[in-house]
Amino acid sequence: MTANAIIELRKVGKWYNSYHALRDVSITIGKGEKVVVCGPSGSGKSTMIRCINRLEAHQTGHIIVDGIELTDDVKAVEKIRRKVGMVFQNFNLFPHLTVLQNLTLAPIWVRGMAKSEIEEIAMMYLKRVRIPDQAHKFPGQLSGGQQQRVAIARALCMRPEIMLFDEPTSALDPEMVKEVLDVMTELAGEGMTMVCVTHEMGFARQVADSIVFMAEGSIIESGSPAEFFENPKSERTRQFLGQILEH
Amino acid sequence: MSKQFPADPAPIPTAPVPPAHWAASYEEEPTQASAPPQANGMTALKPFGWAKDNLFNTPLNTALTLACLFLLWLVVPPMANWLLLNASWSGSSEACREAAGACWSVIVVKHRLIFFGTYPYDEQWRPFLACALFVAMLGASGVRAFWRPWLAVAWALTLVGMGVLMWGGIAGLTYVPNDRWGGLPITLMLSVFSIALAFPLSILLALGRQSSLPAIRTFCIGFIETMRGVPLVSVLFMASVMFPLFLPEGVTVDKLLRALAGMTLFTAAYLAEAVRGGLQAIPKGQYEAADALGLSYWQKTMLIVLPQALRIVIPPIVNQFISAFKDTSLVTIVGLYDLLTAATVATTDPEWRPYFAEVYVFAGLMFWIFCFSMSRYSQWLERLANRYTRR
């Protein structure tokens, strides 16, 4: 697996003042692998994936993405951010831009693509997330599920090699969760490397190559969905699964 | 106010005393208020019904309405008499002395001094043309259809044109040094240029105040707090009296330019705080989304943060613009002749001295026209901005 590793975290540590958010987190993710990260709130799962594109800076250890180590070097950070797309819990679409402008902004300014060219690509992605008819609306006019699908399309327009999802369905009304998960499942089928923080265990079971369970800033265990769900190793995992699968 | 007014306001025709049972409608008011206004359409169509429901619905409201009508009756007729009906509109100061009302002839006689100060009398078509051009360009710049690259070119040409008109010295125009400029051109140019320069500066200051670089942040906080802690009058004094002392001998900076610099820095400090309010209103997620897409700091700031932040702070920004416009009248203390100072000068003529009130009313009206236009424009701008972020 390390031969084609695209993301590598080695003994990563992070503190918020005195609060120890990540404790020696080590994980290797191969190209095309789908990893679901789960765990109770405050376990550091969001912090971990936000370190991968340096929305948060780690303080100890090493993070290497596609052969580039993340440091304070702005150039390295910019390079990695071009390779890594991210989808947020609260969508974070730009409310002053239309859906289409949300999609084309970064390719035009960061990748220097021609407007006509990227608009065509953007429409293709909007078709894939099944909302091409909303292209000229503003985000505020869309439902939560539609907004999140736009956010996925926006990230894909940068042609990333890795997609990070930070609880993409947690802010959605229940009836909209499926439309977003469907898009993500489709994306997974195309061979995208995905790291996804989610509580959607059905999605995890169906899509994930491996599941990582975190608690109190550490990775407690990781393994294939079969192992993880049928035969969890630690007591902490069993307890978590008991709570999350009960209802 | 030596006139006798009848003490009893009874003859006011639109103020019938309501029957006592109307007071009962007081309890029904909450339900009325929650109903859409169309439900009240019948009364809304009839002014009498509306007055009954809103002005005379309780004894207290009736008393307040009658008191207000009485006050209006005390103030409005004499004011109208003085301003319009008994005013003298033309002729000499003798005619004014005979008229009971305002003497607007003083404006007719002195308007060129008020508008253009000590600019050579025969050349005053030049500042007139410059002002007309300037105001026309300001108006045009507010029209959305004109927000095109050529507007910048038009502005460049306008500024050159204004410079040529005001200074002259070429194209057969006699040279007029800028210490002879005065009146409206000074007010307009000082306010518009100081606002136009202060606005971008204020954005930089506001961004700098949020910077993660300590040196920049400290400088911006220091600048803003110093400027905000000092009256504009003392900033202007510093710029005009003390600043030249620091310059090497032989180097002089034009007085107008020094006042402009002082006003710009002062306005920028206040604007920066308004802009900072907008920056703080942008959710953290917007910054993160921009970062995650790989936008650089300046791309993020120019494309994502400022377009949203500035929309939010249109009202306080325009508030500062209006304030800055009126503050230009303070440049009189460094010896510049703005519109208000020129108006004051106009009242020093012994023949027209008794009519200073008219001159100040007129000068006030001029200020009001510009400030009110800005206010109306900002309301339109807000609606335009909100159309984009409709939820």
XYZ file of C-alpha atoms in Angstrom:
638
model
C 0.000 0.000 0.000
C 2.839 2.416 0.747
C 4.128 2.005 -2.790
C 1.305 4.123 -4.238
C 0.568 6.149 -1.115
C -0.905 9.530 -1.951
C -1.516 10.766 1.587
C 0.786 9.949 4.439
C 0.473 11.161 8.016
C 3.359 10.263 10.308
C 2.961 10.830 14.043
C 1.020 14.040 13.508
C 0.359 16.084 16.612
C -1.707 19.224 17.092
C -2.660 21.391 20.041
C -5.193 24.196 20.403
C -3.417 26.055 23.164
C -3.295 23.382 25.859
C -5.934 21.159 24.252
C -4.338 18.167 22.584
C -6.411 17.731 19.414
C -4.320 15.144 17.546
C -2.021 12.622 19.245
C 0.547 10.919 17.056
C -1.872 10.232 14.244
C -0.325 8.006 11.584
C -2.175 6.820 8.519
C -1.326 5.989 4.928
C -3.885 6.317 2.186
C -3.255 4.819 -1.226
C -4.236 6.270 -4.581
C -7.887 5.546 -5.320
C -8.566 4.409 -1.801
C -11.774 5.420 -0.033
C -11.363 6.027 3.659
C -14.207 6.800 6.006
C -13.254 8.453 9.275
C -15.691 8.164 12.139
C -15.731 8.723 15.851
C -17.481 10.719 18.538
C -17.548 14.507 18.313
C -14.352 16.107 19.513
C -12.351 13.065 18.528
C -10.177 15.043 16.089
C -11.513 13.543 12.863
C -12.337 16.897 11.273
C -9.091 18.358 12.514
C -7.206 15.496 10.904
C -8.679 15.891 7.438
C -8.397 19.672 7.676
C -4.680 19.189 8.274
C -4.399 17.353 4.945
C -4.992 20.589 2.987
C -3.631 22.758 5.793
C -6.792 24.532 6.776
C -5.252 23.633 10.109
C -1.507 23.498 10.676
C -0.077 20.501 12.489
C 2.683 21.081 14.996
C 4.591 17.822 15.136
C 5.083 14.924 12.766
C 4.884 14.925 8.987
C 2.104 15.136 6.403
C 3.057 14.195 2.856
C 0.518 14.588 0.077
C 1.429 13.231 -3.357
C 5.109 13.438 -2.535
C 5.011 16.998 -1.198
C 5.502 17.612 2.487
C 3.201 20.213 4.086
C 5.219 22.874 5.847
C 4.936 26.622 6.351
C 6.130 26.945 2.760
C 3.243 28.718 1.003
C 4.211 27.302 -2.377
C 3.907 23.740 -1.127
C 0.551 24.516 0.458
C -0.748 26.041 -2.780
C 0.447 23.040 -4.773
C -1.310 20.629 -2.470
C -4.520 22.634 -2.381
C -4.726 22.357 -6.157
C -4.634 18.583 -5.868
C -7.052 18.342 -2.974
C -10.729 19.216 -3.203
C -12.787 19.748 -0.105
C -16.489 19.608 0.727
C -17.656 21.169 3.971
C -20.456 20.446 6.369
C -22.013 23.865 5.748
C -21.374 23.853 1.975
C -19.585 27.232 2.130
C -20.708 28.235 -1.331
C -20.024 31.859 -2.231
C -23.431 33.512 -1.805
C -22.635 36.527 -4.019
C -21.856 34.366 -7.051
C -24.158 32.246 -9.175
C -23.827 28.478 -9.106
C -21.890 28.544 -12.352
C -19.603 31.324 -11.094
C -18.986 29.332 -7.919
C -17.756 26.488 -10.103
C -15.646 28.492 -12.526
C -14.012 30.991 -10.155
C -11.091 28.908 -8.938
C -10.294 27.221 -12.295
C -10.167 30.657 -13.924
C -8.058 32.362 -11.240
C -5.973 29.485 -9.914
C -5.572 27.316 -12.982
C -5.768 30.142 -15.492
C -8.348 28.395 -17.624
C -10.343 30.193 -20.309
C -13.843 31.130 -19.198
C -15.614 29.428 -22.115
C -13.642 26.235 -21.621
C -14.268 25.929 -17.895
C -17.931 26.886 -18.249
C -18.404 23.905 -20.509
C -16.648 21.633 -18.015
C -18.625 23.145 -15.156
C -21.910 22.436 -16.927
C -20.776 18.863 -17.397
C -20.173 18.523 -13.657
C -23.502 20.165 -12.883
C -25.149 17.560 -15.086
C -23.324 14.859 -13.188
C -24.633 16.143 -9.883
C -28.007 16.479 -11.617
C -28.645 20.220 -11.272
C -27.668 21.801 -14.619
C -30.926 23.763 -14.579
C -29.788 25.674 -11.469
C -26.595 27.024 -13.050
C -27.670 30.662 -13.060
C -29.310 30.755 -9.658
C -27.657 32.004 -6.505
C -26.799 29.496 -3.762
C -29.372 31.022 -1.430
C -32.121 29.972 -3.818
C -31.166 26.280 -3.630
C -32.053 23.585 -1.114
C -29.374 22.236 1.210
C -28.958 19.052 -0.787
C -28.627 21.009 -4.017
C -26.104 23.345 -2.414
C -23.989 20.449 -1.237
C -24.041 18.911 -4.711
C -22.914 22.265 -6.117
C -20.118 22.262 -3.551
C -19.024 18.822 -4.738
C -19.121 19.968 -8.364
C -17.157 23.078 -7.416
C -14.396 20.982 -5.888
C -14.380 18.614 -8.876
C -13.972 21.497 -11.343
C -10.433 21.925 -10.017
C -9.738 18.350 -11.208
C -8.451 17.242 -7.816
C -6.719 13.930 -7.216
C -8.047 13.706 -3.694
C -11.436 14.672 -2.288
C -11.914 15.444 1.384
C -15.432 15.400 2.803
C -15.958 16.945 6.225
C -19.329 15.630 7.438
C -20.982 16.454 4.090
C -24.459 15.324 5.116
C -24.584 16.449 8.757
C -26.214 19.814 8.023
C -28.800 18.389 5.635
C -32.436 17.582 6.167
C -32.868 13.785 6.218
C -34.629 13.618 2.865
C -31.671 15.308 1.172
C -28.969 13.043 2.544
C -29.485 10.383 -0.099
C -29.080 12.683 -3.110
C -25.683 13.782 -1.798
C -24.561 10.284 -0.855
C -25.571 9.047 -4.326
C -23.274 11.594 -5.929
C -20.464 10.596 -3.587
C -20.987 6.911 -4.290
C -20.840 7.599 -8.005
C -17.638 9.546 -7.535
C -16.142 6.683 -5.551
C -16.950 4.339 -8.434
C -14.797 6.476 -10.718
C -11.647 5.818 -8.736
C -11.293 9.113 -6.878
C -9.216 9.042 -3.708
C -11.655 9.989 -0.977
C -11.305 10.741 2.703
C -14.683 11.199 4.264
C -15.642 12.136 7.801
C -19.189 10.919 8.192
C -21.672 9.203 10.464
C -23.420 7.562 7.513
C -22.528 3.965 8.321
C -24.531 2.627 5.372
C -22.395 4.677 3.028
C -19.250 3.565 4.862
C -20.168 -0.089 4.540
C -20.980 0.253 0.861
C -18.162 2.485 -0.344
C -15.217 2.474 2.038
C -12.074 0.448 1.493
C -11.160 1.103 5.062
C -12.723 2.685 8.089
C -10.756 4.665 10.624
C -12.144 5.094 14.114
C -10.872 8.011 16.166
C -11.383 9.043 19.753
C -9.708 11.708 21.860
C -7.325 12.702 19.096
C -5.979 9.222 18.397
C -6.753 6.570 15.854
C -8.180 3.735 17.923
C -8.468 1.256 15.115
C -8.784 0.970 11.369
C -9.696 -1.814 9.023
C -11.988 -2.958 6.270
C -15.722 -2.328 6.766
C -16.322 -6.049 7.255
C -13.774 -6.264 10.044
C -14.806 -2.969 11.549
C -18.518 -3.629 11.745
C -18.524 -7.382 12.396
C -15.506 -7.716 14.566
C -14.374 -4.462 16.194
C -11.181 -4.905 18.166
C -11.443 -2.284 20.874
C -14.043 -1.773 23.529
C -14.248 1.933 22.624
C -15.220 1.051 19.043
C -17.855 -1.424 20.152
C -19.335 1.190 22.433
C -19.424 3.774 19.613
C -20.938 1.351 17.129
C -23.499 0.311 19.696
C -24.607 3.910 20.085
C -24.563 4.838 16.420
C -26.196 1.687 15.000
C -28.901 1.395 17.625
C -31.363 3.788 16.067
C -43.328 86.312 16.776
C -45.324 89.327 17.786
C -48.390 88.190 15.882
C -51.401 87.134 17.903
C -52.623 83.612 17.443
C -55.997 82.438 18.740
C -55.332 80.216 21.714
C -58.025 77.769 20.753
C -57.100 75.445 17.917
C -60.730 74.542 17.313
C -61.032 75.858 13.732
C -58.741 73.165 12.350
C -61.135 71.343 10.057
C -59.618 67.846 9.897
C -59.702 67.285 13.634
C -63.128 66.096 14.682
C -63.301 64.971 18.295
C -63.848 61.211 18.216
C -66.827 59.645 19.944
C -65.892 57.998 23.215
C -66.554 54.443 22.027
C -63.611 54.635 19.607
C -61.350 54.271 22.567
C -62.562 50.676 22.750
C -60.766 49.864 19.493
C -57.529 50.154 21.455
C -57.872 46.574 22.634
C -58.426 45.295 19.150
C -55.243 46.880 17.887
C -52.910 43.859 18.208
C -55.101 41.733 15.934
C -55.337 44.579 13.477
C -51.591 44.975 13.452
C -50.981 41.316 12.700
C -53.356 41.344 9.733
C -51.856 42.230 6.368
C -52.346 45.888 5.445
C -54.638 44.938 2.557
C -57.200 43.765 5.078
C -57.490 47.391 6.073
C -57.902 48.481 2.457
C -61.236 50.177 2.994
C -59.907 52.600 5.554
C -56.580 52.992 3.793
C -58.447 54.408 0.813
C -60.262 56.987 2.868
C -58.049 59.553 4.590
C -60.720 60.331 7.157
C -61.058 56.704 8.121
C -57.310 56.393 8.332
C -57.073 59.460 10.553
C -59.803 58.079 12.788
C -57.976 54.759 13.173
C -54.501 56.108 13.621
C -54.582 59.669 14.889
C -57.740 59.859 16.979
C -58.172 56.313 18.222
C -57.474 57.049 21.886
C -57.860 60.182 24.009
C -54.076 60.383 24.327
C -53.537 60.079 20.570
C -56.197 62.682 19.957
C -54.489 65.060 22.357
C -51.085 64.406 20.754
C -52.486 64.887 17.269
C -54.107 68.155 18.213
C -50.919 69.332 19.914
C -48.870 68.485 16.821
C -51.302 70.265 14.539
C -51.158 73.298 16.793
C -47.339 73.314 16.692
C -47.346 72.967 12.913
C -49.794 75.802 12.701
C -47.461 77.901 14.852
C -44.373 77.118 12.785
C -45.344 76.454 9.191
C -47.284 79.585 8.194
C -44.679 82.087 9.469
C -41.937 79.970 7.911
C -43.713 79.844 4.564
C -44.303 83.557 4.795
C -40.660 84.286 5.466
C -39.233 81.767 2.997
C -41.601 82.270 0.089
C -44.674 84.470 0.320
C -43.201 87.669 1.729
C -39.726 87.080 0.325
C -38.071 89.514 -1.988
C -36.685 87.731 -5.009
C -34.830 90.403 -6.893
C -33.805 93.997 -6.751
C -31.600 96.001 -4.459
C -30.983 95.793 -0.736
C -33.468 98.667 -0.300
C -36.246 96.492 -1.676
C -35.255 93.842 0.819
C -35.434 96.246 3.720
C -39.041 96.937 2.866
C -40.034 93.297 2.412
C -41.109 91.383 5.530
C -39.747 88.050 4.338
C -36.455 86.621 3.260
C -34.166 88.534 0.989
C -33.293 86.120 -1.758
C -31.867 88.941 -3.829
C -28.690 88.514 -1.830
C -28.286 85.093 -3.437
C -28.979 86.548 -6.879
C -26.359 89.205 -6.321
C -23.773 87.121 -4.485
C -24.213 83.652 -5.975
C -21.021 83.850 -7.992
C -19.001 84.711 -4.912
C -20.671 81.883 -2.982
C -20.105 79.333 -5.716
C -16.668 80.310 -6.942
C -15.078 82.385 -4.184
C -12.219 84.581 -5.267
C -11.737 82.953 -8.642
C -11.253 85.792 -11.176
C -14.753 87.056 -11.955
C -14.477 87.026 -15.725
C -13.078 83.509 -15.741
C -15.733 81.949 -13.544
C -17.223 80.011 -16.449
C -14.188 77.787 -16.029
C -14.908 76.508 -12.494
C -18.578 76.356 -13.498
C -17.749 74.088 -16.418
C -15.340 72.054 -14.272
C -18.012 71.537 -11.601
C -20.671 70.665 -14.168
C -18.331 68.135 -15.751
C -17.431 66.726 -12.349
C -21.017 66.379 -11.149
C -22.057 64.847 -14.484
C -19.278 62.284 -14.203
C -20.197 61.513 -10.595
C -23.780 60.970 -11.681
C -22.736 58.805 -14.620
C -20.466 56.732 -12.392
C -23.492 55.766 -10.340
C -25.262 54.207 -13.300
C -24.728 50.493 -13.488
C -24.757 50.334 -17.285
C -21.701 52.603 -17.318
C -19.583 50.361 -15.071
C -17.267 49.495 -17.920
C -13.545 49.934 -18.435
C -14.109 53.064 -20.498
C -15.474 54.817 -17.426
C -11.936 54.878 -16.005
C -10.703 56.437 -19.234
C -13.521 58.985 -19.097
C -12.523 59.831 -15.526
C -8.889 60.294 -16.490
C -9.935 62.660 -19.277
C -12.331 64.492 -16.936
C -9.619 65.054 -14.348
C -7.222 66.363 -16.976
C -9.993 68.570 -18.349
C -10.783 69.899 -14.893
C -7.138 70.611 -14.227
C -6.852 72.527 -17.485
C -10.031 74.488 -16.771
C -9.170 75.321 -13.177
C -5.469 76.109 -13.542
C -5.405 77.195 -17.156
C -2.069 78.441 -18.404
C -2.484 76.575 -21.677
C -4.833 76.722 -24.647
C -5.193 80.479 -24.268
C -6.571 80.237 -20.742
C -4.986 82.549 -18.213
C -3.229 80.891 -15.319
C -5.159 80.874 -12.034
C -3.106 79.659 -9.049
C -5.036 77.366 -6.793
C -4.945 79.710 -3.810
C -7.524 81.730 -5.689
C -9.878 78.794 -6.074
C -12.865 78.723 -3.795
C -16.463 77.814 -3.221
C -18.141 74.808 -4.726
C -15.117 73.495 -6.691
C -13.090 73.318 -3.469
C -15.872 71.583 -1.571
C -16.531 69.100 -4.353
C -12.923 68.322 -5.141
C -11.770 68.037 -1.538
C -14.649 65.790 -0.565
C -14.699 63.579 -3.654
C -10.933 63.168 -3.884
C -10.507 62.574 -0.168
C -13.296 59.990 -0.222
C -11.990 58.347 -3.393
C -8.485 58.106 -1.939
C -9.586 57.225 1.571
C -11.781 54.325 0.492
C -9.069 52.029 -0.921
C -6.746 53.128 1.863
C -9.374 52.218 4.446
C -9.732 48.738 2.950
C -5.988 48.221 3.242
C -6.071 49.485 6.826
C -8.973 47.204 7.721
C -7.234 44.203 6.136
C -3.995 45.192 7.820
C -5.697 45.372 11.169
C -6.674 41.709 10.716
C -3.295 40.691 9.343
C -1.380 37.862 10.926
C 1.837 39.857 10.500
C 2.405 41.724 13.782
C 4.253 44.689 12.247
C 1.461 45.439 9.776
C -1.247 44.878 12.353
C 0.403 47.132 14.920
C 0.944 49.888 12.378
C -2.678 49.786 11.217
C -4.099 49.763 14.733
C -1.778 52.602 15.716
C -2.739 54.684 12.705
C -6.483 54.130 13.063
C -6.556 54.777 16.789
C -4.409 57.901 16.495
C -6.527 59.395 13.731
C -9.771 58.519 15.465
C -8.545 59.984 18.708
C -7.819 63.413 17.254
C -10.298 66.041 16.011
C -10.230 66.720 12.271
C -9.423 70.349 12.996
C -6.161 69.388 14.634
C -5.319 66.978 11.810
C -5.819 69.826 9.347
C -3.665 72.107 11.506
C -0.963 69.475 11.630
C -1.111 69.031 7.877
C -1.035 72.710 7.148
C 1.109 74.259 9.890
C 3.337 71.612 11.394
C 3.974 69.338 8.419
C 5.891 72.033 6.444
C 8.248 72.430 9.418
C 9.427 68.866 8.943
C 10.192 69.373 5.278
C 13.673 70.409 4.152
C 14.057 74.066 3.304
C 12.819 75.033 -0.132
C 10.469 72.093 -0.400
C 6.848 73.121 -0.238
C 3.714 71.093 -0.601
C 0.678 72.878 -1.860
C -1.784 73.987 0.837
C -4.741 72.390 -0.940
C -2.852 69.142 -1.282
C -1.920 69.171 2.403
C -5.545 69.670 3.412
C -6.552 66.900 1.026
C -3.972 64.561 2.563
C -5.174 65.400 6.062
C -8.807 64.787 5.188
C -7.969 61.578 3.341
C -6.054 60.077 6.255
C -8.713 61.126 8.735
C -11.581 59.722 6.660
C -9.634 56.530 5.946
C -9.284 55.790 9.651
C -13.019 56.019 10.223
C -13.885 54.118 7.052
C -11.429 51.384 8.002
C -13.442 50.609 11.098
C -16.653 50.435 9.070
C -14.989 48.085 6.579
C -13.613 45.973 9.422
C -17.161 45.468 10.640
C -17.988 43.987 7.251
C -14.914 41.764 7.255
C -15.884 40.372 10.628
C -19.347 39.516 9.363
C -17.978 37.107 6.747
C -18.225 33.537 8.058
C -14.990 31.635 8.582
C -16.239 29.008 6.128
C -15.958 31.480 3.261
C -12.252 31.937 3.937
C -11.789 28.183 4.281
C -13.638 27.404 1.048
C -11.475 29.934 -0.779
C -8.322 28.489 0.795
C -9.342 24.939 -0.037
C -9.815 25.927 -3.694
C -6.240 27.193 -3.740
C -7.000 30.917 -4.067
C -4.153 33.162 -2.971
C -4.610 35.736 -0.207
C -5.327 38.568 -2.635
C -7.611 36.463 -4.824
C -9.528 35.398 -1.748
C -9.747 38.963 -0.515
C -10.725 40.565 -3.817
C -13.044 37.861 -5.160
C -14.691 36.400 -2.083
C -14.292 38.485 1.044
C -14.523 42.122 -0.044
C -17.464 41.739 -2.447
C -19.487 40.333 0.425
C -18.085 42.516 3.196
C -18.533 45.812 1.378
C -22.157 45.014 0.577
C -22.874 44.635 4.249
C -21.285 47.944 5.172
C -22.849 50.174 2.522
C -24.879 52.107 5.138
C -21.985 52.964 7.494
C -19.697 53.691 4.552
C -22.133 56.158 3.027
C -22.580 57.617 6.483
C -18.836 58.329 6.500
C -18.986 59.737 2.968
C -21.693 62.178 3.991
C -19.781 63.076 7.112
C -16.613 63.648 5.093
C -18.483 65.804 2.613
C -19.713 68.099 5.362
C -16.337 68.075 7.113
C -14.787 69.801 4.122
C -16.215 73.006 5.553
C -13.578 72.742 8.304
C -10.770 73.494 5.840
C -11.606 77.141 6.398
C -9.320 77.009 9.441
C -6.304 76.438 7.210
C -7.325 79.283 4.936
C -9.100 77.459 2.149
C -12.316 78.878 0.764
C -14.870 76.094 0.583
C -18.528 76.712 -0.188
C -19.420 77.663 3.379
C -16.447 79.984 3.805
C -17.210 81.658 0.504
C -20.791 82.128 1.719
C -19.472 83.728 4.905
C -17.335 86.049 2.841
C -20.409 87.011 0.844
C -22.079 88.232 4.028
C -19.282 90.667 4.825
C -20.488 93.148 2.220
C -21.979 95.969 4.376
C -24.845 96.445 1.946
C -26.029 92.843 2.293
C -24.801 92.088 5.779
C -28.287 91.945 7.362
C -29.180 89.015 5.121
C -26.616 86.484 6.340
C -29.383 84.080 7.346
C -30.518 83.758 3.732
C -26.971 83.082 2.620
C -26.532 80.310 5.179
C -29.914 78.785 4.326
C -28.784 78.707 0.726
C -25.379 77.198 1.564
C -27.124 74.640 3.752
C -29.421 73.756 0.877
C -26.426 73.163 -1.378
C -24.861 70.791 1.178
C -28.204 69.088 1.665
C -28.666 68.459 -2.059
C -25.359 66.611 -2.283
C -25.755 64.702 0.977
C -29.338 63.710 0.245
C -28.326 62.500 -3.217
C -25.663 60.300 -1.634
C -28.175 58.942 0.823
C -30.722 58.112 -1.885
C -28.033 56.561 -4.044
C -26.885 54.320 -1.206
C -30.437 53.048 -0.765
C -30.550 52.107 -4.426
C -27.133 50.502 -4.144
C -28.269 48.438 -1.180
C -31.265 47.142 -3.095
C -28.988 46.258 -5.995
C -26.586 44.428 -3.692
C -29.365 42.556 -1.961
C -30.801 41.427 -5.266
C -27.640 39.392 -5.750
C -27.725 37.682 -2.394
C -31.465 37.116 -2.239
C -32.231 34.239 0.070
